[in-house]
Coordinates of C-alpha atoms and ligand atoms in Angstrom, one line a residue:
M2 CA 25.9 17.4 9.9
Y3 CA 23.9 16.0 12.8
I4 CA 20.8 14.1 12.1
D5 CA 18.5 13.2 15.0
L6 CA 16.8 9.9 14.0
M7 CA 14.5 9.9 17.0
S8 CA 12.9 13.3 16.5
P9 CA 10.3 12.6 13.8
K10 CA 9.2 9.5 15.7
K11 CA 8.9 11.3 19.0
Q12 CA 7.1 14.2 17.3
A13 CA 4.7 11.8 15.6
E14 CA 3.9 10.1 19.0
T15 CA 3.2 13.5 20.6
N16 CA 0.9 14.5 17.7
N17 CA -0.9 11.2 17.7
K18 CA -1.9 11.8 21.3
N19 CA -3.1 15.3 20.6
P20 CA -6.9 15.1 19.9
K21 CA -6.7 18.5 18.0
A22 CA -4.1 17.4 15.6
K23 CA -5.4 16.8 12.1
K24 CA -5.0 13.1 11.1
V25 CA -3.2 12.3 7.8
Y26 CA -3.4 9.0 6.0
I27 CA -0.8 8.3 3.3
E28 CA -1.3 5.5 0.8
T29 CA 1.6 4.5 -1.4
Y30 CA 1.7 3.1 -4.9
G31 CA 4.6 2.4 -7.3
C32 CA 8.3 1.7 -6.6
Q33 CA 10.5 1.7 -3.5
M34 CA 11.4 5.3 -4.1
N35 CA 7.8 6.2 -3.6
Q36 CA 7.7 4.2 -0.4
A37 CA 10.8 6.0 0.8
D38 CA 9.2 9.4 -0.2
S39 CA 6.1 8.6 1.8
E40 CA 8.3 8.3 4.8
V41 CA 9.8 11.7 4.1
V42 CA 6.3 13.1 3.7
A43 CA 5.2 11.6 7.0
S44 CA 8.3 13.2 8.6
I45 CA 7.6 16.6 7.2
L46 CA 4.0 16.5 8.3
A47 CA 4.8 15.2 11.8
N48 CA 7.2 18.0 12.2
D49 CA 4.4 20.4 11.5
G50 CA 2.0 19.0 14.0
F51 CA 0.0 16.6 12.0
A52 CA -0.9 13.1 13.3
I53 CA -0.1 10.2 11.0
T54 CA -2.7 7.4 10.9
D55 CA -2.7 4.0 9.2
T56 CA -6.3 4.0 8.2
A57 CA -8.4 6.1 5.9
D58 CA -11.5 5.6 8.1
N59 CA -10.9 8.5 10.6
A60 CA -8.5 10.6 8.6
D61 CA -9.0 14.3 8.0
V62 CA -6.5 14.2 5.1
I63 CA -5.9 11.4 2.6
L64 CA -2.8 11.5 0.4
L65 CA -2.2 9.1 -2.4
N66 CA 1.4 8.9 -3.4
T67 CA 1.0 7.7 -7.0
C68 CA 2.8 6.0 -9.9
S69 CA 2.7 6.7 -13.6
I70 CA 5.0 4.0 -15.0
R71 CA 2.3 2.2 -16.9
D72 CA -1.3 3.1 -17.8
N73 CA -2.7 0.5 -15.4
A74 CA -0.9 2.1 -12.5
E75 CA -2.8 5.3 -13.2
Q76 CA -6.1 3.5 -13.7
K77 CA -5.7 2.0 -10.3
I78 CA -5.6 5.5 -8.7
F79 CA -8.7 6.7 -10.5
H80 CA -10.5 3.6 -9.2
R81 CA -9.3 4.3 -5.7
L82 CA -10.5 7.9 -6.0
S83 CA -14.0 6.7 -6.9
H84 CA -13.9 4.5 -3.9
L85 CA -12.8 7.3 -1.6
R86 CA -15.9 9.4 -2.4
Q87 CA -17.7 7.5 0.3
Y88 CA -15.4 9.0 2.9
K89 CA -16.1 12.5 1.6
K90 CA -19.9 11.8 2.0
K91 CA -19.3 11.0 5.6
K92 CA -16.8 13.8 6.2
F93 CA -17.5 16.9 4.1
K94 CA -14.3 18.6 5.1
L95 CA -12.1 15.7 4.1
V96 CA -9.0 16.8 2.1
V97 CA -7.7 14.5 -0.6
G98 CA -4.3 15.0 -2.3
I99 CA -2.4 13.4 -5.1
L100 CA 1.4 13.2 -4.6
G101 CA 4.1 11.6 -6.7
C102 CA 4.6 10.8 -10.3
M103 CA 1.0 11.1 -11.4
A104 CA 0.8 14.5 -9.7
E105 CA 3.8 15.6 -11.7
R106 CA 2.6 14.2 -15.0
L107 CA -1.0 15.4 -14.9
K108 CA -0.6 18.5 -12.8
T109 CA -3.6 20.8 -12.6
K110 CA -5.7 18.3 -14.6
L111 CA -6.1 16.3 -11.4
I112 CA -7.7 19.2 -9.5
G113 CA -11.3 18.4 -8.9
E114 CA -10.9 14.8 -10.1
R115 CA -13.9 12.7 -9.0
D116 CA -15.1 15.8 -7.1
L117 CA -12.5 15.1 -4.5
V118 CA -8.9 16.2 -5.2
S119 CA -7.9 19.6 -3.9
I120 CA -4.2 19.3 -3.7
V121 CA -1.6 18.1 -6.2
V122 CA 2.0 17.9 -5.2
G123 CA 5.0 16.6 -7.3
P124 CA 8.0 14.7 -5.9
D125 CA 10.2 17.7 -5.4
E126 CA 7.7 19.9 -3.6
Y127 CA 6.9 17.9 -0.5
R128 CA 8.2 20.7 1.8
S129 CA 5.2 22.8 0.8
L130 CA 2.7 20.1 1.9
P131 CA 1.9 21.5 5.4
S132 CA 0.9 24.9 4.1
L133 CA -1.0 23.4 1.1
I134 CA -2.9 21.1 3.5
N135 CA -3.7 23.9 5.8
Q136 CA -5.1 26.0 3.0
A137 CA -7.0 23.0 1.6
I138 CA -8.6 22.6 5.1
K139 CA -9.9 26.2 4.6
G140 CA -11.3 25.2 1.3
E141 CA -8.6 26.4 -1.1
Q142 CA -7.1 24.3 -3.9
G143 CA -3.3 24.0 -4.4
V144 CA -0.9 22.7 -7.0
A145 CA 2.9 22.5 -6.5
V146 CA 4.7 20.6 -9.2
E147 CA 8.0 22.4 -9.9
L148 CA 10.9 20.0 -10.4
S149 CA 14.1 20.8 -8.7
K150 CA 17.7 20.3 -9.8
V151 CA 18.9 20.1 -6.1
E152 CA 16.2 18.8 -3.8
T153 CA 17.3 15.6 -2.1
Y154 CA 15.6 15.8 1.3
E155 CA 18.9 14.7 2.7
D156 CA 18.3 16.8 5.9
I157 CA 15.0 15.1 6.6
T158 CA 15.0 12.0 8.7
P159 CA 12.2 9.8 7.2
L160 CA 9.5 8.7 9.6
R161 CA 10.0 5.0 9.1
T162 CA 7.8 2.1 10.2
E163 CA 9.6 -0.1 12.7
G164 CA 11.5 -3.0 11.2
V165 CA 14.8 -4.5 10.7
S166 CA 15.2 -3.3 7.1
A167 CA 15.2 0.3 6.0
W168 CA 15.2 2.2 2.7
L169 CA 17.4 5.1 2.1
S170 CA 17.0 7.3 -1.0
I171 CA 20.5 8.3 -2.1
M172 CA 19.8 9.9 -5.4
R173 CA 16.7 11.3 -7.2
G174 CA 15.7 11.7 -10.8
C175 CA 17.0 10.2 -13.9
N176 CA 19.0 11.5 -16.9
N177 CA 18.8 8.4 -19.1
F178 CA 15.6 9.1 -21.0
C179 CA 14.9 5.6 -22.1
A180 CA 12.5 6.0 -24.9
F181 CA 9.6 4.2 -23.2
C182 CA 9.9 5.7 -19.7
V183 CA 8.0 8.5 -18.0
V184 CA 10.4 8.7 -15.0
P185 CA 12.7 11.5 -16.3
Y186 CA 9.6 13.6 -16.8
T187 CA 8.0 12.9 -13.4
R188 CA 11.1 12.9 -11.3
G189 CA 13.3 15.4 -13.1
R190 CA 17.1 15.5 -13.4
E191 CA 19.5 13.3 -11.5
R192 CA 21.0 14.5 -8.3
S193 CA 22.8 12.8 -5.4
S194 CA 22.6 13.2 -1.7
S195 CA 25.9 14.0 0.0
Y196 CA 28.2 11.2 1.0
D197 CA 28.4 12.5 4.6
S198 CA 24.6 12.6 5.0
I199 CA 24.2 9.1 3.7
L200 CA 27.0 7.7 5.9
Q201 CA 25.4 9.5 9.0
Q202 CA 22.0 8.2 8.2
T203 CA 23.2 4.6 7.8
I204 CA 25.2 4.8 11.0
G205 CA 22.1 6.2 12.8
L206 CA 19.9 3.5 11.4
Y207 CA 22.3 0.8 12.5
E208 CA 22.5 2.2 16.0
S209 CA 18.8 2.2 16.2
G210 CA 18.6 -1.5 15.5
V211 CA 18.3 -1.7 11.7
K212 CA 20.1 -4.7 10.2
E213 CA 19.7 -4.1 6.5
V214 CA 19.7 -1.0 4.4
T215 CA 18.6 -0.7 0.8
L216 CA 20.1 2.3 -1.0
L217 CA 17.6 3.6 -3.5
G218 CA 17.7 5.5 -6.8
Q219 CA 16.2 5.3 -10.2
N220 CA 19.7 4.8 -11.5
V221 CA 21.4 4.1 -8.2
N222 CA 24.7 3.1 -9.6
S223 CA 25.3 6.4 -11.3
Y224 CA 25.4 8.0 -7.8
N225 CA 28.1 10.6 -7.6
D226 CA 28.9 13.2 -4.9
L227 CA 31.2 15.4 -7.0
N228 CA 32.3 17.5 -4.0
A229 CA 33.3 14.6 -1.9
K230 CA 34.6 12.8 -5.0
K231 CA 32.6 9.7 -4.1
D232 CA 31.0 7.6 -6.8
F233 CA 28.7 4.6 -6.1
P234 CA 31.4 1.9 -5.5
K235 CA 33.2 4.3 -3.1
L236 CA 30.0 5.0 -1.3
L237 CA 29.3 1.3 -0.9
E238 CA 32.8 0.8 0.3
G239 CA 32.5 3.6 2.8
I240 CA 29.3 2.1 4.3
A241 CA 30.6 -1.5 4.2
Q242 CA 33.8 -0.5 6.0
A243 CA 32.1 1.7 8.6
L244 CA 29.4 -0.9 9.4
P245 CA 30.7 -4.4 8.7
Y246 CA 27.6 -6.0 10.3
L247 CA 25.0 -4.0 8.4
R248 CA 23.6 -5.8 5.3
I249 CA 23.7 -3.5 2.3
R250 CA 21.5 -3.7 -0.8
Y251 CA 20.7 -1.3 -3.6
S252 CA 18.3 -0.8 -6.4
T253 CA 18.0 -0.1 -9.4
S254 CA 21.2 -0.4 -11.4
H255 CA 21.6 0.5 -15.0
P256 CA 23.8 -1.9 -17.0
H257 CA 25.9 1.0 -18.4
D258 CA 26.9 2.0 -14.9
M259 CA 27.6 -1.5 -13.7
S260 CA 31.3 -0.8 -13.5
D261 CA 34.1 -3.2 -12.7
E262 CA 34.8 -1.3 -9.5
L263 CA 31.2 -1.9 -8.4
I264 CA 31.6 -5.6 -9.1
Y265 CA 34.9 -5.7 -7.1
A266 CA 33.2 -4.0 -4.2
H267 CA 30.8 -7.0 -4.0
E268 CA 33.7 -9.3 -4.1
K269 CA 35.6 -7.5 -1.4
Y270 CA 32.9 -6.9 1.3
D271 CA 30.8 -9.7 2.7
N272 CA 28.1 -7.4 3.9
I273 CA 27.3 -6.1 0.4
C274 CA 24.6 -8.6 -0.5
N275 CA 25.1 -11.2 -3.2
F276 CA 22.2 -9.9 -5.2
I277 CA 22.1 -7.6 -8.3
H278 CA 18.9 -6.4 -10.0
L279 CA 20.0 -5.5 -13.5
P280 CA 17.1 -4.7 -15.8
V281 CA 17.8 -5.8 -19.4
Q282 CA 14.4 -4.9 -20.9
S283 CA 14.9 -6.9 -24.1
G284 CA 17.3 -9.5 -25.6
S285 CA 17.3 -7.9 -29.0
S286 CA 19.9 -5.3 -29.7
K287 CA 17.7 -3.7 -32.3
I288 CA 14.9 -3.2 -29.8
L289 CA 17.4 -2.0 -27.1
K290 CA 18.6 0.7 -29.5
K291 CA 15.0 1.8 -30.1
M292 CA 14.6 1.9 -26.3
R293 CA 17.7 4.1 -26.0
R294 CA 19.1 1.7 -23.5
D295 CA 22.7 2.4 -24.4
Y296 CA 24.0 -1.2 -24.6
T297 CA 23.6 -4.1 -26.9
A298 CA 22.5 -7.6 -25.8
E299 CA 26.2 -8.7 -26.2
E300 CA 27.5 -5.9 -24.0
Y301 CA 24.9 -6.8 -21.4
M302 CA 26.0 -10.4 -21.5
E303 CA 29.6 -9.3 -21.0
R304 CA 28.6 -7.5 -17.8
I305 CA 26.8 -10.7 -16.6
A306 CA 29.9 -12.8 -17.3
M307 CA 32.0 -10.3 -15.4
I308 CA 29.6 -10.4 -12.5
R309 CA 29.4 -14.2 -12.4
K310 CA 33.2 -14.6 -12.7
N311 CA 33.9 -12.2 -9.7
I312 CA 30.9 -12.8 -7.4
P313 CA 30.5 -16.5 -6.8
G314 CA 26.9 -17.6 -5.9
V315 CA 25.5 -14.2 -7.0
S316 CA 21.7 -14.0 -7.5
L317 CA 20.4 -12.0 -10.4
S318 CA 17.1 -10.4 -11.3
T319 CA 15.9 -8.3 -14.1
D320 CA 13.0 -6.3 -15.7
I321 CA 11.6 -7.2 -19.1
I322 CA 9.2 -5.2 -21.4
S323 CA 7.3 -7.3 -23.8
G324 CA 5.7 -6.1 -27.0
Y325 CA 7.7 -2.8 -27.3
C326 CA 7.2 -0.9 -30.6
T327 CA 8.3 -2.9 -33.7
E328 CA 9.1 -6.0 -31.7
T329 CA 8.9 -9.0 -34.0
E330 CA 8.7 -12.7 -33.1
E331 CA 12.4 -13.0 -33.7
D332 CA 13.1 -10.1 -31.2
H333 CA 10.8 -11.8 -28.7
Q334 CA 12.6 -15.1 -29.1
M335 CA 15.9 -13.2 -28.5
T336 CA 14.5 -12.1 -25.1
L337 CA 13.5 -15.7 -24.2
D338 CA 17.0 -16.9 -25.3
L339 CA 18.8 -14.2 -23.3
M340 CA 16.8 -15.1 -20.2
K341 CA 17.6 -18.7 -20.7
E342 CA 21.3 -17.9 -21.0
V343 CA 21.4 -15.7 -17.9
R344 CA 19.1 -17.9 -15.8
Y345 CA 17.7 -15.1 -13.6
D346 CA 16.7 -15.9 -10.1
G347 CA 13.8 -13.5 -10.5
A348 CA 12.2 -11.1 -13.0
F349 CA 9.6 -8.3 -13.1
M350 CA 7.9 -8.7 -16.5
F351 CA 5.6 -6.1 -18.1
K352 CA 3.6 -5.5 -21.3
Y353 CA 4.7 -2.3 -23.0
S354 CA 2.4 0.6 -22.1
E355 CA 2.8 3.7 -24.2
R356 CA 3.3 6.9 -22.1
G357 CA 2.5 10.4 -23.3
N358 CA 5.5 12.7 -24.2
T359 CA 8.1 10.0 -24.2
L360 CA 10.4 9.6 -27.2
A361 CA 8.8 6.2 -28.1
E362 CA 5.3 7.9 -28.2
K363 CA 6.6 10.6 -30.5
K364 CA 8.8 8.4 -32.7
Y365 CA 7.5 4.8 -32.9
P366 CA 4.0 3.4 -33.4
D367 CA 2.7 1.2 -30.5
D368 CA 2.2 -1.5 -33.2
V369 CA 2.3 -4.8 -31.4
P370 CA -1.4 -5.9 -31.0
E371 CA -2.6 -6.3 -27.4
E372 CA -3.2 -10.1 -27.8
V373 CA 0.3 -10.6 -29.1
K374 CA 1.8 -8.6 -26.2
T375 CA -0.2 -10.8 -23.8
R376 CA 0.8 -14.0 -25.4
R377 CA 4.5 -13.0 -25.5
L378 CA 4.4 -11.9 -21.9
E379 CA 2.8 -15.2 -20.9
E380 CA 5.6 -17.1 -22.7
I381 CA 8.2 -15.0 -20.9
I382 CA 6.6 -15.5 -17.5
F383 CA 6.1 -19.2 -18.0
Q384 CA 9.8 -19.7 -19.0
Q385 CA 11.0 -17.6 -16.1
R386 CA 9.0 -19.5 -13.5
A387 CA 10.4 -22.8 -14.8
I388 CA 14.0 -21.5 -14.6
A389 CA 13.5 -20.0 -11.1
G390 CA 11.9 -23.3 -10.0
E391 CA 15.0 -25.2 -11.2
I392 CA 17.4 -22.8 -9.6
N393 CA 15.6 -22.9 -6.3
E394 CA 15.4 -26.7 -6.4
A395 CA 19.1 -26.9 -6.8
E396 CA 19.4 -24.9 -3.5
I397 CA 18.0 -27.9 -1.5
G398 CA 20.6 -29.0 1.0
K399 CA 22.5 -25.7 0.8
I400 CA 23.2 -23.5 3.8
H401 CA 22.2 -19.8 3.8
E402 CA 22.3 -16.9 6.2
I403 CA 19.0 -15.2 6.7
L404 CA 17.8 -12.0 8.3
V405 CA 14.6 -12.8 10.2
E406 CA 11.8 -10.4 9.3
G407 CA 8.9 -11.8 11.3
P408 CA 5.7 -13.8 10.8
S409 CA 5.1 -15.1 7.3
K410 CA 2.5 -13.1 5.4
K411 CA 1.3 -16.2 3.6
K412 CA 1.6 -19.2 6.0
E413 CA 0.4 -19.3 9.6
E414 CA 2.8 -20.7 12.3
M415 CA 5.6 -19.9 9.9
W416 CA 8.1 -17.0 10.0
Q417 CA 10.0 -15.5 7.1
G418 CA 13.5 -14.1 6.5
R419 CA 15.6 -13.2 3.5
S420 CA 18.8 -14.8 2.4
D421 CA 21.8 -12.7 1.4
T422 CA 20.8 -13.6 -2.2
N423 CA 17.4 -12.0 -1.6
K424 CA 15.4 -15.2 -1.6
M425 CA 12.3 -15.4 0.6
C426 CA 12.9 -18.1 3.2
I427 CA 10.1 -19.6 5.3
F428 CA 10.6 -21.6 8.4
P429 CA 8.5 -23.0 11.3
Y430 CA 8.5 -20.5 14.2
N431 CA 10.4 -21.6 17.3
G432 CA 11.1 -18.5 19.4
E433 CA 13.2 -16.7 16.8
K434 CA 13.3 -12.9 17.0
E435 CA 13.0 -10.2 14.3
G436 CA 16.5 -9.1 13.3
D437 CA 18.2 -12.4 14.1
I438 CA 20.7 -13.5 11.6
L439 CA 20.6 -17.2 11.4
K440 CA 22.2 -20.0 9.4
V441 CA 19.6 -22.2 7.7
K442 CA 19.5 -25.3 5.5
V443 CA 17.1 -25.4 2.5
V444 CA 14.7 -28.4 2.7
S445 CA 12.4 -27.7 -0.2
A446 CA 11.6 -25.0 -2.7
N447 CA 9.4 -23.6 -5.4
S448 CA 9.9 -20.9 -7.9
A449 CA 9.3 -18.1 -5.4
T450 CA 10.2 -19.4 -2.0
L451 CA 12.8 -21.6 -0.1
F452 CA 11.5 -23.6 2.8
V453 CA 14.3 -23.9 5.4
E454 CA 15.2 -25.3 8.8
I455 CA 17.3 -23.4 11.3
K456 CA 20.8 -24.9 11.8
K457 CA 21.5 -25.1 15.5
Ligands
SAH525 N1 15.1 3.0 -13.1 C1 14.9 1.6 -13.2 C2 13.4 1.1 -13.4 C3 12.3 2.1 -13.5 S1 10.8 1.5 -13.8 C4 15.7 1.1 -14.3 O1 16.0 1.8 -15.3 O2 16.0 -0.1 -14.3 C5 10.7 -0.2 -13.5 C6 10.5 -1.0 -14.8 O3 9.3 -0.7 -15.3 C7 11.5 -0.7 -15.9 O4 12.7 -1.4 -15.7 C8 10.7 -1.3 -17.1 O5 11.0 -2.6 -17.2 C9 9.3 -1.0 -16.7 N2 8.7 0.1 -17.5 C10 9.1 1.4 -17.5 N3 8.3 2.0 -18.4 C11 7.5 1.2 -18.9 C12 6.4 1.2 -19.9 N4 6.2 2.4 -20.6 N5 5.8 0.1 -20.2 C13 6.0 -1.1 -19.6 N6 7.0 -1.2 -18.7 C14 7.7 -0.1 -18.4
SF4_526 FE1 13.3 5.1 -16.8 FE2 15.5 4.4 -18.0 FE3 15.6 6.2 -16.1 FE4 15.1 3.6 -15.5 S1 17.0 4.4 -16.4 S2 14.1 5.4 -14.7 S3 13.9 3.0 -17.3 S4 14.6 6.4 -18.0
F3S527 FE1 6.2 4.8 -10.6 FE2 7.3 7.1 -10.3 FE3 8.4 5.0 -9.2 S1 6.4 6.4 -12.1 S2 7.9 3.4 -10.6 S3 6.4 5.8 -8.7 S4 9.5 6.8 -10.0

């Protein structure tokens, strides 16, 4: 298979210069998979003659690529739609579309939302976007929300924004059906892109100047190309061998697919980053069972021990849900204890949000009061910050290798880069270039950031 990485970019540049081309603005919410999907959508549209713009102000078409993971993610979109009505007042023919997980979950219900939405397109139907948009411009409404067992978009080169890091979606969907989670319903069944297409894309990315690739999937480590007989550790190994100077990351792993082979691949290849995101969700085995997570707290800790033993200096992060159905103070304490035992470098922490149609919604009452959820979440966040602060403070004086990303988003005169262990590193700018890989020494730290100096 030959994949031309330059073609969507060239096409987009040509369209952007054409005053007659309709301008599409895409706004992305949710996870990295959605960000990667928006790049696929931009590529499909550029290929069909649309111009891609980075502002809603002068757009003919506004697409919101949405997330349904928690109720507040959806509320955010409804607010955004209310806000977008001003654009419709200015431009009567403006087309507004909803893509992504909310489109899949709410389907036709979204048509006409806030007197605005005229197209609704689920994650497996992005190829139909050009025709749906063209119809919508003529005043027709359109809904495309079929889920597919095979769609991977592996033949489409995403229209990426410039940068030294790139995402690459390697599998779609999820078969795990964790009781709390909406993803298997919004993204459909699990399927993997072919080994060859992924290898080609990563080689192409590297040749075009990308220094770091993050392989993406909702359950990325269950990747399996059955035809090529390549599972996830073999895929990692293939890329790591073919491109020894490319940094490789991946997200998100499920603990039950965190195999010994995967851990050994980290040990064997320096360019597979020393960082693993391994969501635990809860420290109570009783709660994990009710979540249908497929492992006990003890089994999870056994995986952590195996990781720590074989990957020295590894950095670990996790996801936690606080206040899940039937969670008692004792269960909550077990989560705090597990987090204290693992000592995560980072964590994403959430209050449980009941989602329609999930097993949890059907089977268990959402019985932890809101104020208790809030208090438990605060305790979890407070403890995690303290631990991350201690871990980062212990980094002072240590040497890391960082990939320079560019100017710091938070501090003027400073630039930022990421360590192999995924820590944000800030340093005073002194002529460094994006994409440089530099040795640095940590001089100070807080729970979120390392302040470093460049080692000459
Ligand atoms: N596929 C990934 C994560 C998907 S969603 C995985 O399994 O690890 C990212 C995180 O959102 C989850 O890990 C979980 O912590 C959180 N999450 C998912 N559904 C949720 C819900 N209903 N309420 C609160 N948090 C939720
Ligand atoms: Fe959701 Fe579980 Fe699948 Fe992750 S593994 S996407 S939490 S069902
Ligand atoms: Fe959200 Fe869908 Fe991602 S629900 S987290 S955008 S897979």
